[in-house]
mmCIF file with all atom_site columns, C-alpha atoms in Angstrom:
data_model
loop_
_atom_site.group_PDB
_atom_site.id
_atom_site.type_symbol
_atom_site.label_atom_id
_atom_site.label_alt_id
_atom_site.label_comp_id
_atom_site.label_asym_id
_atom_site.label_entity_id
_atom_site.label_seq_id
_atom_site.pdbx_PDB_ins_code
_atom_site.Cartn_x
_atom_site.Cartn_y
_atom_site.Cartn_z
_atom_site.occupancy
_atom_site.B_iso_or_equiv
_atom_site.pdbx_formal_charge
_atom_site.auth_seq_id
_atom_site.auth_comp_id
_atom_site.auth_asym_id
_atom_site.auth_atom_id
_atom_site.pdbx_PDB_model_num
ATOM 1   C CA . MET I 1 1   ? 101.815 80.298  -57.558 1.00 0.00 ? 255 MET I CA 1
ATOM 2   C CA . SER I 1 2   ? 102.909 83.370  -55.322 1.00 0.00 ? 256 SER I CA 1
ATOM 3   C CA . SER I 1 3   ? 105.605 85.685  -56.187 1.00 0.00 ? 257 SER I CA 1
ATOM 4   C CA . PRO I 1 4   ? 109.190 85.931  -54.406 1.00 0.00 ? 258 PRO I CA 1
ATOM 5   C CA . ILE I 1 5   ? 109.047 89.193  -52.084 1.00 0.00 ? 259 ILE I CA 1
ATOM 6   C CA . SER I 1 6   ? 112.281 90.681  -52.735 1.00 0.00 ? 260 SER I CA 1
ATOM 7   C CA . ALA I 1 7   ? 113.444 93.118  -50.007 1.00 0.00 ? 261 ALA I CA 1
ATOM 8   C CA . GLN I 1 8   ? 113.678 96.094  -52.686 1.00 0.00 ? 262 GLN I CA 1
ATOM 9   C CA . MET I 1 9   ? 109.646 95.390  -52.982 1.00 0.00 ? 263 MET I CA 1
ATOM 10  C CA . VAL I 1 10  ? 109.515 95.420  -49.336 1.00 0.00 ? 264 VAL I CA 1
ATOM 11  C CA . ALA I 1 11  ? 111.484 98.725  -48.940 1.00 0.00 ? 265 ALA I CA 1
ATOM 12  C CA . ASP I 1 12  ? 109.473 100.237 -51.852 1.00 0.00 ? 266 ASP I CA 1
ATOM 13  C CA . LEU I 1 13  ? 106.345 99.456  -50.315 1.00 0.00 ? 267 LEU I CA 1
ATOM 14  C CA . ARG I 1 14  ? 107.402 101.003 -47.144 1.00 0.00 ? 268 ARG I CA 1
ATOM 15  C CA . GLU I 1 15  ? 108.342 104.239 -48.488 1.00 0.00 ? 269 GLU I CA 1
ATOM 16  C CA . LYS I 1 16  ? 105.048 104.162 -50.516 1.00 0.00 ? 270 LYS I CA 1
ATOM 17  C CA . THR I 1 17  ? 103.275 103.942 -47.274 1.00 0.00 ? 271 THR I CA 1
ATOM 18  C CA . GLY I 1 18  ? 105.094 104.613 -44.450 1.00 0.00 ? 272 GLY I CA 1
ATOM 19  C CA . ALA I 1 19  ? 103.949 101.329 -42.759 1.00 0.00 ? 273 ALA I CA 1
ATOM 20  C CA . GLY I 1 20  ? 105.969 99.190  -40.994 1.00 0.00 ? 274 GLY I CA 1
ATOM 21  C CA . LEU I 1 21  ? 108.547 96.665  -42.533 1.00 0.00 ? 275 LEU I CA 1
ATOM 22  C CA . LEU I 1 22  ? 106.837 93.442  -41.051 1.00 0.00 ? 276 LEU I CA 1
ATOM 23  C CA . ASP I 1 23  ? 103.521 94.682  -42.044 1.00 0.00 ? 277 ASP I CA 1
ATOM 24  C CA . CYS I 1 24  ? 104.937 95.454  -45.673 1.00 0.00 ? 278 CYS I CA 1
ATOM 25  C CA . LYS I 1 25  ? 106.032 91.775  -46.191 1.00 0.00 ? 279 LYS I CA 1
ATOM 26  C CA . LYS I 1 26  ? 102.702 90.460  -44.688 1.00 0.00 ? 280 LYS I CA 1
ATOM 27  C CA . ALA I 1 27  ? 100.934 92.741  -46.989 1.00 0.00 ? 281 ALA I CA 1
ATOM 28  C CA . LEU I 1 28  ? 102.798 91.832  -50.008 1.00 0.00 ? 282 LEU I CA 1
ATOM 29  C CA . THR I 1 29  ? 102.903 88.173  -49.324 1.00 0.00 ? 283 THR I CA 1
ATOM 30  C CA . GLU I 1 30  ? 99.060  87.995  -48.836 1.00 0.00 ? 284 GLU I CA 1
ATOM 31  C CA . ALA I 1 31  ? 98.771  90.291  -52.272 1.00 0.00 ? 285 ALA I CA 1
ATOM 32  C CA . ASN I 1 32  ? 100.919 87.840  -54.343 1.00 0.00 ? 286 ASN I CA 1
ATOM 33  C CA . GLY I 1 33  ? 103.231 90.268  -54.544 1.00 0.00 ? 287 GLY I CA 1
ATOM 34  C CA . ASN I 1 34  ? 100.667 92.793  -56.301 1.00 0.00 ? 288 ASN I CA 1
ATOM 35  C CA . VAL I 1 35  ? 101.824 96.416  -55.162 1.00 0.00 ? 289 VAL I CA 1
ATOM 36  C CA . GLU I 1 36  ? 98.647  98.094  -55.619 1.00 0.00 ? 290 GLU I CA 1
ATOM 37  C CA . GLU I 1 37  ? 96.617  95.193  -53.623 1.00 0.00 ? 291 GLU I CA 1
ATOM 38  C CA . ALA I 1 38  ? 99.266  95.220  -50.859 1.00 0.00 ? 292 ALA I CA 1
ATOM 39  C CA . VAL I 1 39  ? 98.417  99.223  -50.579 1.00 0.00 ? 293 VAL I CA 1
ATOM 40  C CA . THR I 1 40  ? 94.979  98.407  -50.231 1.00 0.00 ? 294 THR I CA 1
ATOM 41  C CA . ILE I 1 41  ? 95.750  95.931  -47.499 1.00 0.00 ? 295 ILE I CA 1
ATOM 42  C CA . LEU I 1 42  ? 97.500  98.238  -45.503 1.00 0.00 ? 296 LEU I CA 1
ATOM 43  C CA . ARG I 1 43  ? 95.212  101.378 -46.187 1.00 0.00 ? 297 ARG I CA 1
ATOM 44  C CA . LYS I 1 44  ? 92.737  98.786  -44.662 1.00 0.00 ? 298 LYS I CA 1
ATOM 45  C CA . LYS I 1 45  ? 94.499  97.740  -41.299 1.00 0.00 ? 299 LYS I CA 1
ATOM 46  C CA . GLY I 1 46  ? 95.622  101.356 -40.872 1.00 0.00 ? 300 GLY I CA 1
ATOM 47  C CA . ALA I 1 47  ? 91.869  102.580 -41.357 1.00 0.00 ? 301 ALA I CA 1
ATOM 48  C CA . ALA I 1 48  ? 90.811  99.368  -38.639 1.00 0.00 ? 302 ALA I CA 1
ATOM 49  C CA . SER I 1 49  ? 93.938  100.574 -36.388 1.00 0.00 ? 303 SER I CA 1
ATOM 50  C CA . ALA I 1 50  ? 93.006  104.174 -36.373 1.00 0.00 ? 304 ALA I CA 1
ATOM 51  C CA . ALA I 1 51  ? 89.143  103.613 -35.448 1.00 0.00 ? 305 ALA I CA 1
ATOM 52  C CA . LYS I 1 52  ? 90.522  101.394 -32.647 1.00 0.00 ? 306 LYS I CA 1
ATOM 53  C CA . LYS I 1 53  ? 92.707  104.326 -31.399 1.00 0.00 ? 307 LYS I CA 1
ATOM 54  C CA . ALA I 1 54  ? 89.991  106.795 -32.282 1.00 0.00 ? 308 ALA I CA 1
ATOM 55  C CA . ASP I 1 55  ? 88.091  106.893 -28.229 1.00 0.00 ? 309 ASP I CA 1
ATOM 56  C CA . ARG I 1 56  ? 91.649  107.830 -26.896 1.00 0.00 ? 310 ARG I CA 1
ATOM 57  C CA . MET I 1 57  ? 91.924  111.202 -25.146 1.00 0.00 ? 311 MET I CA 1
ATOM 58  C CA . THR I 1 58  ? 94.168  113.821 -27.099 1.00 0.00 ? 312 THR I CA 1
ATOM 59  C CA . LYS I 1 59  ? 95.183  116.091 -24.530 1.00 0.00 ? 313 LYS I CA 1
ATOM 60  C CA . GLU I 1 60  ? 98.517  117.017 -26.356 1.00 0.00 ? 314 GLU I CA 1
ATOM 61  C CA . GLY I 1 61  ? 99.467  118.184 -29.381 1.00 0.00 ? 315 GLY I CA 1
ATOM 62  C CA . LEU I 1 62  ? 100.524 121.603 -31.253 1.00 0.00 ? 316 LEU I CA 1
ATOM 63  C CA . ILE I 1 63  ? 99.015  125.030 -31.855 1.00 0.00 ? 317 ILE I CA 1
ATOM 64  C CA . HIS I 1 64  ? 101.235 125.669 -35.061 1.00 0.00 ? 318 HIS I CA 1
ATOM 65  C CA . SER I 1 65  ? 100.889 128.955 -37.378 1.00 0.00 ? 319 SER I CA 1
ATOM 66  C CA . TYR I 1 66  ? 102.044 129.265 -40.889 1.00 0.00 ? 320 TYR I CA 1
ATOM 67  C CA . ILE I 1 67  ? 102.210 132.142 -43.223 1.00 0.00 ? 321 ILE I CA 1
ATOM 68  C CA . HIS I 1 68  ? 102.432 131.332 -47.062 1.00 0.00 ? 322 HIS I CA 1
ATOM 69  C CA . VAL I 1 69  ? 104.761 132.324 -49.537 1.00 0.00 ? 323 VAL I CA 1
ATOM 70  C CA . GLY I 1 70  ? 104.252 136.747 -49.620 1.00 0.00 ? 324 GLY I CA 1
ATOM 71  C CA . GLY I 1 71  ? 102.809 136.898 -46.748 1.00 0.00 ? 325 GLY I CA 1
ATOM 72  C CA . LYS I 1 72  ? 99.285  137.154 -47.951 1.00 0.00 ? 326 LYS I CA 1
ATOM 73  C CA . VAL I 1 73  ? 97.890  133.794 -46.490 1.00 0.00 ? 327 VAL I CA 1
ATOM 74  C CA . GLY I 1 74  ? 98.327  132.912 -42.627 1.00 0.00 ? 328 GLY I CA 1
ATOM 75  C CA . VAL I 1 75  ? 96.861  129.682 -40.856 1.00 0.00 ? 329 VAL I CA 1
ATOM 76  C CA . LEU I 1 76  ? 96.567  129.044 -37.265 1.00 0.00 ? 330 LEU I CA 1
ATOM 77  C CA . ILE I 1 77  ? 95.889  125.650 -36.194 1.00 0.00 ? 331 ILE I CA 1
ATOM 78  C CA . GLU I 1 78  ? 95.268  122.847 -33.078 1.00 0.00 ? 332 GLU I CA 1
ATOM 79  C CA . VAL I 1 79  ? 96.076  119.312 -33.657 1.00 0.00 ? 333 VAL I CA 1
ATOM 80  C CA . ASN I 1 80  ? 95.763  117.249 -30.822 1.00 0.00 ? 334 ASN I CA 1
ATOM 81  C CA . CYS I 1 81  ? 97.991  113.709 -30.043 1.00 0.00 ? 335 CYS I CA 1
ATOM 82  C CA . GLU I 1 82  ? 98.174  111.666 -26.819 1.00 0.00 ? 336 GLU I CA 1
ATOM 83  C CA . THR I 1 83  ? 101.226 112.201 -25.991 1.00 0.00 ? 337 THR I CA 1
ATOM 84  C CA . ASP I 1 84  ? 103.988 115.330 -25.265 1.00 0.00 ? 338 ASP I CA 1
ATOM 85  C CA . PHE I 1 85  ? 106.414 113.148 -26.926 1.00 0.00 ? 339 PHE I CA 1
ATOM 86  C CA . VAL I 1 86  ? 104.764 112.501 -30.254 1.00 0.00 ? 340 VAL I CA 1
ATOM 87  C CA . ALA I 1 87  ? 103.986 116.645 -30.337 1.00 0.00 ? 341 ALA I CA 1
ATOM 88  C CA . ARG I 1 88  ? 107.860 116.958 -30.038 1.00 0.00 ? 342 ARG I CA 1
ATOM 89  C CA . ASN I 1 89  ? 108.504 114.447 -32.561 1.00 0.00 ? 343 ASN I CA 1
ATOM 90  C CA . GLU I 1 90  ? 109.645 115.923 -36.106 1.00 0.00 ? 344 GLU I CA 1
ATOM 91  C CA . ASP I 1 91  ? 107.292 113.877 -37.793 1.00 0.00 ? 345 ASP I CA 1
ATOM 92  C CA . PHE I 1 92  ? 104.400 115.205 -35.980 1.00 0.00 ? 346 PHE I CA 1
ATOM 93  C CA . LYS I 1 93  ? 105.199 118.352 -36.572 1.00 0.00 ? 347 LYS I CA 1
ATOM 94  C CA . ALA I 1 94  ? 106.124 118.221 -40.456 1.00 0.00 ? 348 ALA I CA 1
ATOM 95  C CA . PHE I 1 95  ? 102.373 116.552 -40.824 1.00 0.00 ? 349 PHE I CA 1
ATOM 96  C CA . VAL I 1 96  ? 100.663 119.523 -38.659 1.00 0.00 ? 350 VAL I CA 1
ATOM 97  C CA . ASN I 1 97  ? 102.792 121.999 -41.066 1.00 0.00 ? 351 ASN I CA 1
ATOM 98  C CA . ASP I 1 98  ? 101.438 120.033 -44.215 1.00 0.00 ? 352 ASP I CA 1
ATOM 99  C CA . ILE I 1 99  ? 98.127  120.682 -42.621 1.00 0.00 ? 353 ILE I CA 1
ATOM 100 C CA . CYS I 1 100 ? 98.494  124.531 -42.590 1.00 0.00 ? 354 CYS I CA 1
ATOM 101 C CA . LEU I 1 101 ? 99.646  124.284 -46.446 1.00 0.00 ? 355 LEU I CA 1
ATOM 102 C CA . GLN I 1 102 ? 96.240  122.314 -46.871 1.00 0.00 ? 356 GLN I CA 1
ATOM 103 C CA . ILE I 1 103 ? 94.158  125.006 -45.641 1.00 0.00 ? 357 ILE I CA 1
ATOM 104 C CA . ALA I 1 104 ? 96.336  127.721 -46.939 1.00 0.00 ? 358 ALA I CA 1
ATOM 105 C CA . ALA I 1 105 ? 95.923  126.205 -50.311 1.00 0.00 ? 359 ALA I CA 1
ATOM 106 C CA . ALA I 1 106 ? 92.431  124.875 -50.286 1.00 0.00 ? 360 ALA I CA 1
ATOM 107 C CA . ASN I 1 107 ? 90.681  127.369 -48.041 1.00 0.00 ? 361 ASN I CA 1
ATOM 108 C CA . PRO I 1 108 ? 88.267  124.679 -46.132 1.00 0.00 ? 362 PRO I CA 1
ATOM 109 C CA . LEU I 1 109 ? 85.684  125.986 -44.104 1.00 0.00 ? 363 LEU I CA 1
ATOM 110 C CA . TYR I 1 110 ? 85.132  123.094 -41.309 1.00 0.00 ? 364 TYR I CA 1
ATOM 111 C CA . VAL I 1 111 ? 87.145  120.277 -40.275 1.00 0.00 ? 365 VAL I CA 1
ATOM 112 C CA . ASN I 1 112 ? 84.820  117.832 -40.841 1.00 0.00 ? 366 ASN I CA 1
ATOM 113 C CA . ARG I 1 113 ? 80.903  117.245 -42.233 1.00 0.00 ? 367 ARG I CA 1
ATOM 114 C CA . GLU I 1 114 ? 79.615  117.543 -38.758 1.00 0.00 ? 368 GLU I CA 1
ATOM 115 C CA . GLN I 1 115 ? 80.456  121.060 -38.501 1.00 0.00 ? 369 GLN I CA 1
ATOM 116 C CA . VAL I 1 116 ? 78.315  122.172 -41.602 1.00 0.00 ? 370 VAL I CA 1
ATOM 117 C CA . PRO I 1 117 ? 75.474  123.926 -40.623 1.00 0.00 ? 371 PRO I CA 1
ATOM 118 C CA . GLU I 1 118 ? 72.304  121.882 -41.470 1.00 0.00 ? 372 GLU I CA 1
ATOM 119 C CA . ALA I 1 119 ? 71.061  125.000 -43.321 1.00 0.00 ? 373 ALA I CA 1
ATOM 120 C CA . ASP I 1 120 ? 73.984  125.336 -45.710 1.00 0.00 ? 374 ASP I CA 1
ATOM 121 C CA . LEU I 1 121 ? 73.613  121.503 -46.255 1.00 0.00 ? 375 LEU I CA 1
ATOM 122 C CA . GLN I 1 122 ? 69.455  122.142 -47.427 1.00 0.00 ? 376 GLN I CA 1
ATOM 123 C CA . LYS I 1 123 ? 70.584  125.194 -49.193 1.00 0.00 ? 377 LYS I CA 1
ATOM 124 C CA . GLU I 1 124 ? 73.015  123.074 -51.361 1.00 0.00 ? 378 GLU I CA 1
ATOM 125 C CA . ARG I 1 125 ? 70.546  120.243 -51.814 1.00 0.00 ? 379 ARG I CA 1
ATOM 126 C CA . ASP I 1 126 ? 67.820  122.823 -52.992 1.00 0.00 ? 380 ASP I CA 1
ATOM 127 C CA . ILE I 1 127 ? 70.156  124.233 -55.750 1.00 0.00 ? 381 ILE I CA 1
ATOM 128 C CA . ALA I 1 128 ? 71.136  120.682 -56.551 1.00 0.00 ? 382 ALA I CA 1
ATOM 129 C CA . ALA I 1 129 ? 67.485  119.822 -56.829 1.00 0.00 ? 383 ALA I CA 1
ATOM 130 C CA . ALA I 1 130 ? 66.684  122.756 -59.049 1.00 0.00 ? 384 ALA I CA 1
ATOM 131 C CA . GLN I 1 131 ? 69.372  122.036 -61.282 1.00 0.00 ? 385 GLN I CA 1
ATOM 132 C CA . VAL I 1 132 ? 68.169  118.511 -62.207 1.00 0.00 ? 386 VAL I CA 1
ATOM 133 C CA . GLN I 1 133 ? 64.346  119.373 -62.545 1.00 0.00 ? 387 GLN I CA 1
ATOM 134 C CA . GLY I 1 134 ? 62.667  117.033 -64.915 1.00 0.00 ? 388 GLY I CA 1
ATOM 135 C CA . LYS I 1 135 ? 64.524  113.824 -64.170 1.00 0.00 ? 389 LYS I CA 1
ATOM 136 C CA . PRO I 1 136 ? 63.272  110.719 -62.546 1.00 0.00 ? 390 PRO I CA 1
ATOM 137 C CA . PRO I 1 137 ? 63.388  110.981 -58.937 1.00 0.00 ? 391 PRO I CA 1
ATOM 138 C CA . ALA I 1 138 ? 65.455  107.991 -58.526 1.00 0.00 ? 392 ALA I CA 1
ATOM 139 C CA . ALA I 1 139 ? 68.304  110.172 -60.445 1.00 0.00 ? 393 ALA I CA 1
ATOM 140 C CA . VAL I 1 140 ? 67.619  112.988 -59.166 1.00 0.00 ? 394 VAL I CA 1
ATOM 141 C CA . GLN I 1 141 ? 68.349  111.881 -55.203 1.00 0.00 ? 395 GLN I CA 1
ATOM 142 C CA . LYS I 1 142 ? 71.605  110.252 -56.674 1.00 0.00 ? 396 LYS I CA 1
ATOM 143 C CA . ILE I 1 143 ? 72.722  113.149 -58.322 1.00 0.00 ? 397 ILE I CA 1
ATOM 144 C CA . VAL I 1 144 ? 72.007  115.695 -55.287 1.00 0.00 ? 398 VAL I CA 1
ATOM 145 C CA . GLU I 1 145 ? 73.763  112.923 -53.208 1.00 0.00 ? 399 GLU I CA 1
ATOM 146 C CA . GLY I 1 146 ? 76.492  113.143 -55.587 1.00 0.00 ? 400 GLY I CA 1
ATOM 147 C CA . LYS I 1 147 ? 76.551  116.968 -55.238 1.00 0.00 ? 401 LYS I CA 1
ATOM 148 C CA . ILE I 1 148 ? 76.295  117.072 -51.820 1.00 0.00 ? 402 ILE I CA 1
ATOM 149 C CA . GLU I 1 149 ? 79.599  114.770 -51.481 1.00 0.00 ? 403 GLU I CA 1
ATOM 150 C CA . LYS I 1 150 ? 81.322  117.277 -53.822 1.00 0.00 ? 404 LYS I CA 1
ATOM 151 C CA . TYR I 1 151 ? 80.164  120.134 -51.297 1.00 0.00 ? 405 TYR I CA 1
ATOM 152 C CA . PHE I 1 152 ? 81.842  118.176 -48.242 1.00 0.00 ? 406 PHE I CA 1
ATOM 153 C CA . SER I 1 153 ? 84.980  117.770 -50.504 1.00 0.00 ? 407 SER I CA 1
ATOM 154 C CA . THR I 1 154 ? 85.188  121.257 -51.057 1.00 0.00 ? 408 THR I CA 1
ATOM 155 C CA . VAL I 1 155 ? 84.276  122.932 -47.710 1.00 0.00 ? 409 VAL I CA 1
ATOM 156 C CA . CYS I 1 156 ? 85.517  120.094 -45.138 1.00 0.00 ? 410 CYS I CA 1
ATOM 157 C CA . LEU I 1 157 ? 89.384  119.967 -44.576 1.00 0.00 ? 411 LEU I CA 1
ATOM 158 C CA . LEU I 1 158 ? 88.864  115.645 -44.029 1.00 0.00 ? 412 LEU I CA 1
ATOM 159 C CA . ASP I 1 159 ? 87.306  115.416 -47.454 1.00 0.00 ? 413 ASP I CA 1
ATOM 160 C CA . GLN I 1 160 ? 89.829  117.600 -49.104 1.00 0.00 ? 414 GLN I CA 1
ATOM 161 C CA . PRO I 1 161 ? 92.133  115.783 -51.489 1.00 0.00 ? 415 PRO I CA 1
ATOM 162 C CA . PHE I 1 162 ? 95.361  116.562 -49.982 1.00 0.00 ? 416 PHE I CA 1
ATOM 163 C CA . VAL I 1 163 ? 97.481  119.307 -52.269 1.00 0.00 ? 417 VAL I CA 1
ATOM 164 C CA . LYS I 1 164 ? 100.726 117.454 -52.401 1.00 0.00 ? 418 LYS I CA 1
ATOM 165 C CA . SER I 1 165 ? 99.381  114.054 -53.287 1.00 0.00 ? 419 SER I CA 1
ATOM 166 C CA . PRO I 1 166 ? 95.844  114.574 -54.939 1.00 0.00 ? 420 PRO I CA 1
ATOM 167 C CA . GLU I 1 167 ? 94.779  111.004 -55.080 1.00 0.00 ? 421 GLU I CA 1
ATOM 168 C CA . LYS I 1 168 ? 94.884  111.230 -51.324 1.00 0.00 ? 422 LYS I CA 1
ATOM 169 C CA . ILE I 1 169 ? 92.229  112.861 -49.228 1.00 0.00 ? 423 ILE I CA 1
ATOM 170 C CA . VAL I 1 170 ? 93.165  114.092 -45.721 1.00 0.00 ? 424 VAL I CA 1
ATOM 171 C CA . LYS I 1 171 ? 91.451  112.267 -43.805 1.00 0.00 ? 425 LYS I CA 1
ATOM 172 C CA . ASP I 1 172 ? 93.560  109.314 -45.589 1.00 0.00 ? 426 ASP I CA 1
ATOM 173 C CA . LEU I 1 173 ? 96.706  111.416 -44.572 1.00 0.00 ? 427 LEU I CA 1
ATOM 174 C CA . VAL I 1 174 ? 95.645  111.630 -40.612 1.00 0.00 ? 428 VAL I CA 1
ATOM 175 C CA . THR I 1 175 ? 94.819  107.714 -41.052 1.00 0.00 ? 429 THR I CA 1
ATOM 176 C CA . GLU I 1 176 ? 98.018  106.665 -42.240 1.00 0.00 ? 430 GLU I CA 1
ATOM 177 C CA . LYS I 1 177 ? 100.155 108.894 -39.266 1.00 0.00 ? 431 LYS I CA 1
ATOM 178 C CA . ILE I 1 178 ? 98.028  107.210 -36.695 1.00 0.00 ? 432 ILE I CA 1
ATOM 179 C CA . THR I 1 179 ? 98.998  103.979 -38.069 1.00 0.00 ? 433 THR I CA 1
ATOM 180 C CA . LYS I 1 180 ? 102.681 105.155 -38.304 1.00 0.00 ? 434 LYS I CA 1
ATOM 181 C CA . ILE I 1 181 ? 102.892 107.127 -35.025 1.00 0.00 ? 435 ILE I CA 1
ATOM 182 C CA . GLY I 1 182 ? 100.462 104.835 -32.888 1.00 0.00 ? 436 GLY I CA 1
ATOM 183 C CA . GLU I 1 183 ? 98.300  107.805 -31.340 1.00 0.00 ? 437 GLU I CA 1
ATOM 184 C CA . ASN I 1 184 ? 95.042  109.102 -31.557 1.00 0.00 ? 438 ASN I CA 1
ATOM 185 C CA . ILE I 1 185 ? 95.310  112.278 -33.983 1.00 0.00 ? 439 ILE I CA 1
ATOM 186 C CA . GLN I 1 186 ? 92.404  115.217 -33.960 1.00 0.00 ? 440 GLN I CA 1
ATOM 187 C CA . LEU I 1 187 ? 92.488  118.094 -36.027 1.00 0.00 ? 441 LEU I CA 1
ATOM 188 C CA . ARG I 1 188 ? 90.843  120.254 -33.738 1.00 0.00 ? 442 ARG I CA 1
ATOM 189 C CA . ARG I 1 189 ? 90.246  123.819 -35.247 1.00 0.00 ? 443 ARG I CA 1
ATOM 190 C CA . PHE I 1 190 ? 91.974  126.205 -37.539 1.00 0.00 ? 444 PHE I CA 1
ATOM 191 C CA . THR I 1 191 ? 91.541  129.428 -38.420 1.00 0.00 ? 445 THR I CA 1
ATOM 192 C CA . ARG I 1 192 ? 92.566  130.524 -41.988 1.00 0.00 ? 446 ARG I CA 1
ATOM 193 C CA . TYR I 1 193 ? 93.426  134.475 -42.503 1.00 0.00 ? 447 TYR I CA 1
ATOM 194 C CA . GLN I 1 194 ? 93.942  136.153 -46.038 1.00 0.00 ? 448 GLN I CA 1
ATOM 195 C CA . LEU I 1 195 ? 95.182  139.819 -46.513 1.00 0.00 ? 449 LEU I CA 1
ATOM 196 C CA . GLY I 1 196 ? 92.290  141.867 -47.621 1.00 0.00 ? 450 GLY I CA 1
ATOM 197 C CA . ALA I 1 197 ? 89.351  139.223 -47.147 1.00 0.00 ? 451 ALA I CA 1
#
């Protein structure tokens, strides 16, 4: 038996996810009123929607600068979208600023996993394997892969926990924004400056 879906439940889910009202109502109905399940449904739909948009050209966007409080850390970033209209949107600008804050706070070295040099990955694998010598080979492989995942979550911007909501990773934040705005978004490149570094 399904629970009745109230307007307040729909509004709360929209506030939590940024999804449209109709999508929120459908997700709650599909989840029989279970909010956590509805969030999962919306995230899956958002990921599918973002995947469909991934091939679209992103020739517009912003180059944005951010100086952290105290002037000791600064970030310069290029974030691309499909249209100039979206690039001028306050929501998009706030998103870009949040990404700058992430870079300033978490100090990633790369945008994504593909940018990590193979030599660095091999070095991390060697270190991890040396730390678990003597364990069965299957266990060693699992442990090494776990440590590589942890390494990615430290050095890759898209894999880092988002500083404002650590339960999300930056990649999820990008997917949510693509779903909400309806355009492909690419975090193209960044430079982080730290005084004296």
